[in-house]
Rosetta silent file (secondary structure, phi, psi, omega in degrees, C-alpha in Angstrom):
SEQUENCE: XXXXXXXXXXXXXXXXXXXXXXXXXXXXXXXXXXXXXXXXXXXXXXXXXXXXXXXXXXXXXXXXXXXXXXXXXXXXXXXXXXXXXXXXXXXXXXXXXXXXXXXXXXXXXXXXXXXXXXXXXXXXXXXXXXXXXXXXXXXXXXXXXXXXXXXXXXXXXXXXXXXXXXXXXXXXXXXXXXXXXXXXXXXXXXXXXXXXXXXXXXXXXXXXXXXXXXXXXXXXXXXXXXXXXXXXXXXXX
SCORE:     score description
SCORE:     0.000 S_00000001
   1 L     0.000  124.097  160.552   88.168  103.596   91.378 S_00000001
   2 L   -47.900  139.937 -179.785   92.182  102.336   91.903 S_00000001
   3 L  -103.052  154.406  155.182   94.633  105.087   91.454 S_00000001
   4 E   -48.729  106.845 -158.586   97.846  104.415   90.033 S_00000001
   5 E   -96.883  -39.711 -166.034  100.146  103.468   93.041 S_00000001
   6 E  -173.052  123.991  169.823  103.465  102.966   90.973 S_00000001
   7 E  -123.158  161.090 -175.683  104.889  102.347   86.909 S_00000001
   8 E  -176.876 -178.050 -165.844  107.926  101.173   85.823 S_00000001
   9 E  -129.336  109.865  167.012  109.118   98.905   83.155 S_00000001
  10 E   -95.786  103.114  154.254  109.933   94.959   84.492 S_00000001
  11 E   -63.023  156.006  168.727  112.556   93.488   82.126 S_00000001
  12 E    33.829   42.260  154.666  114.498   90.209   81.131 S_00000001
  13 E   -48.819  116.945 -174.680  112.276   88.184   84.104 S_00000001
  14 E  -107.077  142.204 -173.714  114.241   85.149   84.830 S_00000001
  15 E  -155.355  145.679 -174.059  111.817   82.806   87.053 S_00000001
  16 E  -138.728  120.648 -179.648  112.752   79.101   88.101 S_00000001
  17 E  -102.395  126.917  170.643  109.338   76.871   89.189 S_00000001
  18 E  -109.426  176.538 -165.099  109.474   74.282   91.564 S_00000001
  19 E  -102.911  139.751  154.775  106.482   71.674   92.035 S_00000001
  20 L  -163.701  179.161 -134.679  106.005   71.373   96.213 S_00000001
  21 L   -91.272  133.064 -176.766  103.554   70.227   98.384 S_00000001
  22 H   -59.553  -66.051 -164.292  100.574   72.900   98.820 S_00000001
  23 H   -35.783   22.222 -174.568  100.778   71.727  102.928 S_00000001
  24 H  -136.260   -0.129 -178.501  104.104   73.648  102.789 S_00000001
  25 L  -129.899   14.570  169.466  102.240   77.375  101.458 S_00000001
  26 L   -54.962  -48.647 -175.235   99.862   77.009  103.285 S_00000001
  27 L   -64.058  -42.121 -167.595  100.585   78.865  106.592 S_00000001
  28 L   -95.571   25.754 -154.817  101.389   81.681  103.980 S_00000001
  29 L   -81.709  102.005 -173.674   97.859   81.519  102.294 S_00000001
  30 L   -86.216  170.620 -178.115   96.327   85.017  102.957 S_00000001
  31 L   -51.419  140.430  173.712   93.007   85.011  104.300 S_00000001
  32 L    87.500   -7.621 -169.432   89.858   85.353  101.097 S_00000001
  33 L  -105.902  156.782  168.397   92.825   83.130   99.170 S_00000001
  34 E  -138.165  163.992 -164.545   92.902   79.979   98.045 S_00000001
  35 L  -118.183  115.914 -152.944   96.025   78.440   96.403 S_00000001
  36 L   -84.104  161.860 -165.746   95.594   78.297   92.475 S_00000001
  37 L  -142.537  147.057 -173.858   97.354   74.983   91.238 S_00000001
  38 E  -105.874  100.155  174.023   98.351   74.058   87.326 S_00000001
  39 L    50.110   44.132  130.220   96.944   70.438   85.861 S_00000001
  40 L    96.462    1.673  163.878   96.705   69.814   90.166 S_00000001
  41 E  -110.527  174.909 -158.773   99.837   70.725   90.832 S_00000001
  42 L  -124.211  152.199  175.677  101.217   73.787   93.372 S_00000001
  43 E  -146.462  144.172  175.965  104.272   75.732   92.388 S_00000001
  44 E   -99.240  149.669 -176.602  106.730   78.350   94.204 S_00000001
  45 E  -139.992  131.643  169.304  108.561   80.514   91.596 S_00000001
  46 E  -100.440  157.951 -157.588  112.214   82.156   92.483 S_00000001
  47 E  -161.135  121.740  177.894  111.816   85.028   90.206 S_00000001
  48 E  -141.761  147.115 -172.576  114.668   88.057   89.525 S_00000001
  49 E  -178.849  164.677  159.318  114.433   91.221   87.259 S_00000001
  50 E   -93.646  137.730 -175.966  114.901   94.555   86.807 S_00000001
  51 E   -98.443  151.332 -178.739  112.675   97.149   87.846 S_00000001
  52 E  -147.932  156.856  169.575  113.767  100.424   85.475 S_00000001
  53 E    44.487   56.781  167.419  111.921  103.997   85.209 S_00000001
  54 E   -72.232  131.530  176.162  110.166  103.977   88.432 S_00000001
  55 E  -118.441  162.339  168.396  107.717  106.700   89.268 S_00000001
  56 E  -116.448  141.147  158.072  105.749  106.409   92.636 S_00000001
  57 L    57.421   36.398 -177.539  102.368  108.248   92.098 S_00000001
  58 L    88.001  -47.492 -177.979  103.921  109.830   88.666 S_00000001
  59 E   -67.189  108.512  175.783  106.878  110.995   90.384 S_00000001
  60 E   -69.868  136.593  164.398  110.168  109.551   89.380 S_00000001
  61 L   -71.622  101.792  172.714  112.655  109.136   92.961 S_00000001
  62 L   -57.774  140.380 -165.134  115.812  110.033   92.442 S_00000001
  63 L   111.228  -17.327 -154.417  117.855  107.433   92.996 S_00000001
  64 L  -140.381    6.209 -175.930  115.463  104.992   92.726 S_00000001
  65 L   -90.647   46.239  145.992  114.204  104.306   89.163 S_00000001
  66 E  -157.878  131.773 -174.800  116.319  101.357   88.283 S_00000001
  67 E  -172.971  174.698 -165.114  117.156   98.482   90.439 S_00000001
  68 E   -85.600  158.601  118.395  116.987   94.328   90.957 S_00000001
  69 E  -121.023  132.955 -167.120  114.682   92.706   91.915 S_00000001
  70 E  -132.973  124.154 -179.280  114.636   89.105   93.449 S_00000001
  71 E  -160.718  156.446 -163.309  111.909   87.403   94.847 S_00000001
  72 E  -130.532  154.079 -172.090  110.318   84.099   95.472 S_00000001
  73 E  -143.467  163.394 -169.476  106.138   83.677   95.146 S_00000001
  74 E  -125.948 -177.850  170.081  103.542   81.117   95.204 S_00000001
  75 L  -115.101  164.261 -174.503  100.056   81.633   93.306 S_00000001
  76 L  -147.817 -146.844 -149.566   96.519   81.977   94.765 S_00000001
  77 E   154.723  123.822  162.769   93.102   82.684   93.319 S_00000001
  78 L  -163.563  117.587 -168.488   90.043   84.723   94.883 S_00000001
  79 L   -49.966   86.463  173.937   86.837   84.523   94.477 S_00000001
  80 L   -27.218  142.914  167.278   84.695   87.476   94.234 S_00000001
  81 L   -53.287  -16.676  177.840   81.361   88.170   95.520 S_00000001
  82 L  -108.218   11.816  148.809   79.661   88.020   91.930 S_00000001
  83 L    98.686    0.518 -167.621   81.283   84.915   92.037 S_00000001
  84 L  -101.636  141.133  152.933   84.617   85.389   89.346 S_00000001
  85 L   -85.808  140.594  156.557   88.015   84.199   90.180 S_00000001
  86 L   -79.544   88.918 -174.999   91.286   86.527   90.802 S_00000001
  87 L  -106.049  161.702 -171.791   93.947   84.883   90.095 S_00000001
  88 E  -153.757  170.939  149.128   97.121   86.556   91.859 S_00000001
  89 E  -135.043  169.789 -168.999  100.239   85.817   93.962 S_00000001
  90 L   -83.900  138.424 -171.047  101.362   85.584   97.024 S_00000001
  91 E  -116.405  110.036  176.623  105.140   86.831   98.160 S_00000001
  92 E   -84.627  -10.469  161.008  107.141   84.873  100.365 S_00000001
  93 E   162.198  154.499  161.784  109.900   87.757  100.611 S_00000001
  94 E  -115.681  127.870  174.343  111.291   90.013   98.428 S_00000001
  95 E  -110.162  165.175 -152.799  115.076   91.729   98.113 S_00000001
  96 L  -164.609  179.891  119.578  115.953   94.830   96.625 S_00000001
  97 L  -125.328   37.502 -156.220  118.727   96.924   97.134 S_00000001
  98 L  -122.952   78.131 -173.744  117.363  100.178   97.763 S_00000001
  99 L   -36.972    3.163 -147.295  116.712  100.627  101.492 S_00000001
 100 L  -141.986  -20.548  174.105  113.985  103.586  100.850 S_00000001
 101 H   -79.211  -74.612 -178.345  112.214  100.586   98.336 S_00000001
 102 H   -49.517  -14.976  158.393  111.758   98.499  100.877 S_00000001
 103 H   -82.572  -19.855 -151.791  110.156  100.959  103.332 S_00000001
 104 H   -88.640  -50.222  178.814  108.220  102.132  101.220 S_00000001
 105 H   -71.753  -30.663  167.502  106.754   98.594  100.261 S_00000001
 106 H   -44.775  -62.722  172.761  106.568   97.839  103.691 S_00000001
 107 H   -61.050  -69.997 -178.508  104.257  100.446  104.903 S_00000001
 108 H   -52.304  -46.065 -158.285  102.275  100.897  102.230 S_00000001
 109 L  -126.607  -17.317  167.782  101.465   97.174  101.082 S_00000001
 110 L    79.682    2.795 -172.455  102.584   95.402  104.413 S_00000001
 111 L   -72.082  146.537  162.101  105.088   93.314  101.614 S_00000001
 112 L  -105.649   95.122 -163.850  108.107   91.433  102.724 S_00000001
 113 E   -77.834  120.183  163.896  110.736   93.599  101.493 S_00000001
 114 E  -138.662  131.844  156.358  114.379   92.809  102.903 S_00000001
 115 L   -34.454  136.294  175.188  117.383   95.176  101.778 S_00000001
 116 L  -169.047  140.985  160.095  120.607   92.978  100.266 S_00000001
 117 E   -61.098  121.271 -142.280  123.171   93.894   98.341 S_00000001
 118 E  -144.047  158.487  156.282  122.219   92.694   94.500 S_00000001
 119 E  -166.402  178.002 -162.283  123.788   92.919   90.537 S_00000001
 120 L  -149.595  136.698  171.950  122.869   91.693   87.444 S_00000001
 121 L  -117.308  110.572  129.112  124.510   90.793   84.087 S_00000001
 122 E  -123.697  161.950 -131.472  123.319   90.687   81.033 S_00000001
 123 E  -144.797  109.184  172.396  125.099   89.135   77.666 S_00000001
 124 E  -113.914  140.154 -176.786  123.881   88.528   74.360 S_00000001
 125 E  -174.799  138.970  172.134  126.444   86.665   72.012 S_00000001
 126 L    65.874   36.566 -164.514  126.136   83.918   69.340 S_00000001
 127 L    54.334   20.303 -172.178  122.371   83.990   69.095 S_00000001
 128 E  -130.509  159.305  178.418  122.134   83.263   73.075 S_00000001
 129 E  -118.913  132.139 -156.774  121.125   85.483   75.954 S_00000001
 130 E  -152.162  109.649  155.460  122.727   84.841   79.299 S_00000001
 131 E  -137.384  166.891 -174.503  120.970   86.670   82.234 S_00000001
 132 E  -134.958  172.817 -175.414  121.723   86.699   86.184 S_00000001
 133 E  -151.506  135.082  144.895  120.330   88.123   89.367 S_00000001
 134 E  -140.149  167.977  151.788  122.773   87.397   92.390 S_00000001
 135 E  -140.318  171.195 -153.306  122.490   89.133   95.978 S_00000001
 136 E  -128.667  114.494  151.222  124.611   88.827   99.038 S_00000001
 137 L  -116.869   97.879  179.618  123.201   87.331  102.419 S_00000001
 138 L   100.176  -67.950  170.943  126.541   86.358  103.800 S_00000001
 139 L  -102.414  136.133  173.066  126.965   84.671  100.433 S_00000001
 140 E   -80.984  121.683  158.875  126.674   85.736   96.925 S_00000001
 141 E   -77.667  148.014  166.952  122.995   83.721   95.369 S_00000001
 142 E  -100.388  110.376  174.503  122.933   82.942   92.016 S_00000001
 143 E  -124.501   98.051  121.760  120.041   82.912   89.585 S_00000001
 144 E   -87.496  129.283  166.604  120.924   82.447   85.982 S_00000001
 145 E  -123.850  167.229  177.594  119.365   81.374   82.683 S_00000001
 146 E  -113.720  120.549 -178.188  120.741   80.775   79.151 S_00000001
 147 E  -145.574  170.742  173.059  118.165   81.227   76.471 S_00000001
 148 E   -54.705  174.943  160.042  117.905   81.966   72.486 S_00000001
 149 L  -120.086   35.935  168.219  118.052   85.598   72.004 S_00000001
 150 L  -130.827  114.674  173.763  114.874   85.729   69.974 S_00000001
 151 L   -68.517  154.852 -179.901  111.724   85.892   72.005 S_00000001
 152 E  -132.305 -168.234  150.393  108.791   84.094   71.117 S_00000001
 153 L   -79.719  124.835  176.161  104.631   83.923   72.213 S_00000001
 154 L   -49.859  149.743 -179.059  103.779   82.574   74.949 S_00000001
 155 L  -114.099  131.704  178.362  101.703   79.297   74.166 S_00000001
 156 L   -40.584  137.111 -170.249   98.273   78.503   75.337 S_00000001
 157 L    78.928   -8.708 -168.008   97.696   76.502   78.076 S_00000001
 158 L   -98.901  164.937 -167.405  101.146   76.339   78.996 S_00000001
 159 H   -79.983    3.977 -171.411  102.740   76.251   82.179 S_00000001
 160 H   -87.833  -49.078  138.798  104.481   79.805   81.233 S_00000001
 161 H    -3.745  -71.081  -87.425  101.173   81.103   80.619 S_00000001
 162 H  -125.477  -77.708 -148.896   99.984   79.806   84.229 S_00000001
 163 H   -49.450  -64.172  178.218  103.338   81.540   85.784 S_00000001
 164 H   -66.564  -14.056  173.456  102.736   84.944   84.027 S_00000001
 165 L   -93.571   73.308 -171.271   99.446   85.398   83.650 S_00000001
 166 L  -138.324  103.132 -166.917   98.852   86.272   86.770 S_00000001
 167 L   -83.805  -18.793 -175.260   97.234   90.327   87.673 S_00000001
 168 E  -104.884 -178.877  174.565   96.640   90.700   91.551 S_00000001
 169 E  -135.347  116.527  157.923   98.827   90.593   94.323 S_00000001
 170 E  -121.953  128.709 -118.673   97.664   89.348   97.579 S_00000001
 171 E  -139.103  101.094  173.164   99.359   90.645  100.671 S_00000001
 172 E   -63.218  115.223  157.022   98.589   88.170  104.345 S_00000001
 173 E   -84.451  -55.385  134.261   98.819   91.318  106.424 S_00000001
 174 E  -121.567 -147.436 -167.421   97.349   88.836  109.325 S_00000001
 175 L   -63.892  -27.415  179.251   95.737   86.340  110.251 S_00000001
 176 L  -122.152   21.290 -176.871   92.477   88.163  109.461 S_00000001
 177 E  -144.151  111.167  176.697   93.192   90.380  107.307 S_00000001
 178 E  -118.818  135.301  174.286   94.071   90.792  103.398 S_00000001
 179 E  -126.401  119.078 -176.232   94.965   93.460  101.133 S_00000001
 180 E  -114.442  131.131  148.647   94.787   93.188   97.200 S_00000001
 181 E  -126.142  163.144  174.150   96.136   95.179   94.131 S_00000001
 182 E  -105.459  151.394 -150.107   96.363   94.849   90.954 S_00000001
 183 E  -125.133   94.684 -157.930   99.272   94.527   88.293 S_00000001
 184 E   -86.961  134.752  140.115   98.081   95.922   84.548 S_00000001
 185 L  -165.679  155.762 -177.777  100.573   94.804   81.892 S_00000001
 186 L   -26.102  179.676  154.713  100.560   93.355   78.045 S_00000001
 187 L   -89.178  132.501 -170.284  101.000   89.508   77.791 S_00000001
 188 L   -84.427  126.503  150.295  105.111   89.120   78.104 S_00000001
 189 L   -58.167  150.587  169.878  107.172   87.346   75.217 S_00000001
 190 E  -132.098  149.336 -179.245  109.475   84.691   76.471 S_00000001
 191 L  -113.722  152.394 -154.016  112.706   83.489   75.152 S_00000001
 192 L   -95.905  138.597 -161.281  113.193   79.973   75.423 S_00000001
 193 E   -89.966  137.662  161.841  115.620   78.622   77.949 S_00000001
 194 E  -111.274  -28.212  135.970  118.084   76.246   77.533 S_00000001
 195 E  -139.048  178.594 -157.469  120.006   76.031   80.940 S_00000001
 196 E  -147.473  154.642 -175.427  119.611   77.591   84.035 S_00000001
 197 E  -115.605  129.488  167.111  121.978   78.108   87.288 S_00000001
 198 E  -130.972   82.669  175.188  120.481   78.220   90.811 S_00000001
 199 E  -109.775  111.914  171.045  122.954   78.503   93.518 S_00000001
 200 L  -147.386  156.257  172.889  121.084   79.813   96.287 S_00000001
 201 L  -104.678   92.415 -163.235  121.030   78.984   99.676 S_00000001
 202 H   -57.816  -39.463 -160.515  117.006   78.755  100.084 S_00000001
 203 H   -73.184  -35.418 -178.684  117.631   77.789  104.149 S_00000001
 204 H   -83.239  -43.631 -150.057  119.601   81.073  104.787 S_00000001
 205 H   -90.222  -79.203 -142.967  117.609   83.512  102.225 S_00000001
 206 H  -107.258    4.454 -177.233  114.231   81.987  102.982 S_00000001
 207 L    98.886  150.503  171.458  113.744   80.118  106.326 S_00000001
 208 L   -61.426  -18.962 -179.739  114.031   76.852  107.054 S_00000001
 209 L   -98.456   73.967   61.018  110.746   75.083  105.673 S_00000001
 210 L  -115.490   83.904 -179.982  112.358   75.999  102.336 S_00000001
 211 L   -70.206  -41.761 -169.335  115.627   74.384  102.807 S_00000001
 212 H   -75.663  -29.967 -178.985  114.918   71.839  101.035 S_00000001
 213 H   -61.236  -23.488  177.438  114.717   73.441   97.404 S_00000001
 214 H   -43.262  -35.657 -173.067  118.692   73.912   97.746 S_00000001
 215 L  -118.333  -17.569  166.878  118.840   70.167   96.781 S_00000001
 216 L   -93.572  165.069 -153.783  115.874   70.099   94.538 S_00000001
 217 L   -91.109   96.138 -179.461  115.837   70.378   90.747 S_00000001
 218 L   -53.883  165.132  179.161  113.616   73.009   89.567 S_00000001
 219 L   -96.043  -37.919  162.023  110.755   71.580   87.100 S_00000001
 220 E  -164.194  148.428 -155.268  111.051   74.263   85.096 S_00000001
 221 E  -101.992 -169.000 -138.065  112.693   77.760   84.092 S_00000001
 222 E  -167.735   98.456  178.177  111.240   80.681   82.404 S_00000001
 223 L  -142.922  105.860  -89.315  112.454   83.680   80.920 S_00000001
 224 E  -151.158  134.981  168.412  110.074   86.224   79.910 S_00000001
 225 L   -80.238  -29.445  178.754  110.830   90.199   78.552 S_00000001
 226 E    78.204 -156.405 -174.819  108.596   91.803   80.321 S_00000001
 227 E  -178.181 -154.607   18.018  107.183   95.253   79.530 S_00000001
 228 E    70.442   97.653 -155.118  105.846   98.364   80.782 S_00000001
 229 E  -130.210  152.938  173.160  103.738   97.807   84.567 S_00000001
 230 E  -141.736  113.316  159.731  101.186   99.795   86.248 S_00000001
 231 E   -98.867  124.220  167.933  100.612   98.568   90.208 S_00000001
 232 E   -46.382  132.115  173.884   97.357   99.798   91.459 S_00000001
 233 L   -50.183  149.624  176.988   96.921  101.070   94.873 S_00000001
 234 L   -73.842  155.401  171.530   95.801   98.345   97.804 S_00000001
 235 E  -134.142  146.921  169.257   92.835   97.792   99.040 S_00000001
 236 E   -83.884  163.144  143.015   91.316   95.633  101.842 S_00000001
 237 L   -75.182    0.000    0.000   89.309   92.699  101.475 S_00000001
């Protein structure tokens, strides 16, 4: 039976989806995975929040329950031996700014955790909600959306649905090797966005194959309340 690895509360999840060519997630496909795709198409999600009232293994750290998080993921899907799909995702890096988070994630889960200097705003006025994520590689990144300030239900079928409903984690340790946990929380409200800011420099933050996102348009933003998280301890596959 999975033990309880880590809870916390994720809030005001801002997430920007782009559509891009599976041949480009591929290499980061872990092994036992396959890469789940929405009405046939594959999507990367830049994705910022707050993590608040962290305990690790019931114990809150001081110091450590409330912090940013910014990170950009693709989705996958894995099939079970009785034959059931998993669907989960995959992490193409993660930032933080809590140097003792990122070891921690490191070790434990093999995740690619990198320390940055990070804030966050958020601003409700006039029936609108205005939240941000930036961190500093060099350069201060940008992530903002503008949304109502009344949350709604997620709608069936939808691609918001697709992005959030998603419970594992699966973590390419190598080439031959994968480790999955699982991510228990409610289905998340969303409030619906009306624009969204992305100045990030994807080539410096994220490598050079995605460079290209710098200049593309996301297909579509996202911005979700979150809730109350439980991550499971890892396991191999």
């Amino acid at each position: 039976m999975l033990t309880s690895f880590l809870t916390a509360e994720w809030r005001k999840l801002a997430m920007v989806n782009y559509s891009v060519s599976p041949d480009l997630l591929q290499p980061f496909v872990p092994k036992h995975t396959e890469l789940d795709l929405f009405e046939g198409e594959c999507f990367v999600s830049l994705i910022g929040f707050l993590f608040d009232k962290v305990s690790l293994l019931g114990v809150p750290i001081p110091f450590h329950t409330t912090f940013e998080e910014v990170n950009l993921r693709f989705y996958v899907k894995h099939r079970t031996k009785e034959g059931q799909w998993k669907r989960g995702v995959t992490f193409v890096k993660e930032i933080v700014p809590k140097y003792a988070v990122s070891w921690v994630a490191n070790v434990v889960y093999n995740e690619p955790y990198v320390t940055l200097p990070m804030r966050h705003e958020w601003q409700t006025a006039n029936e609108q909600l205005r939240v941000s994520y930036e961190w500093k590689q060099k350069e201060w990144n940008r992530l903002e959306l503008l949304a109502d300030a009344t949350s709604i239900p997620l709608a069936a079928g939808s691609l918001e649905e697709f992005i959030t409903e998603h419970y594992w984690g699966y973590t390419k340790y190598d080439n031959f090797t994968t480790y999955e946990y699982g991510v228990e929380h409610p289905r998340w409200e969303v409030y619906p966005v009306k624009t969204h800011i992305v100045d990030v420099n994807f080539e410096a933050v994220y490598g050079h194959d995605f460079g290209f996102l710098s200049h593309q348009s996301p297909h579509s933003a996202l911005l979700a309340e979150g809730s109350a998280i439980v991550v499971k301890s890892a396991q191999k596959l």
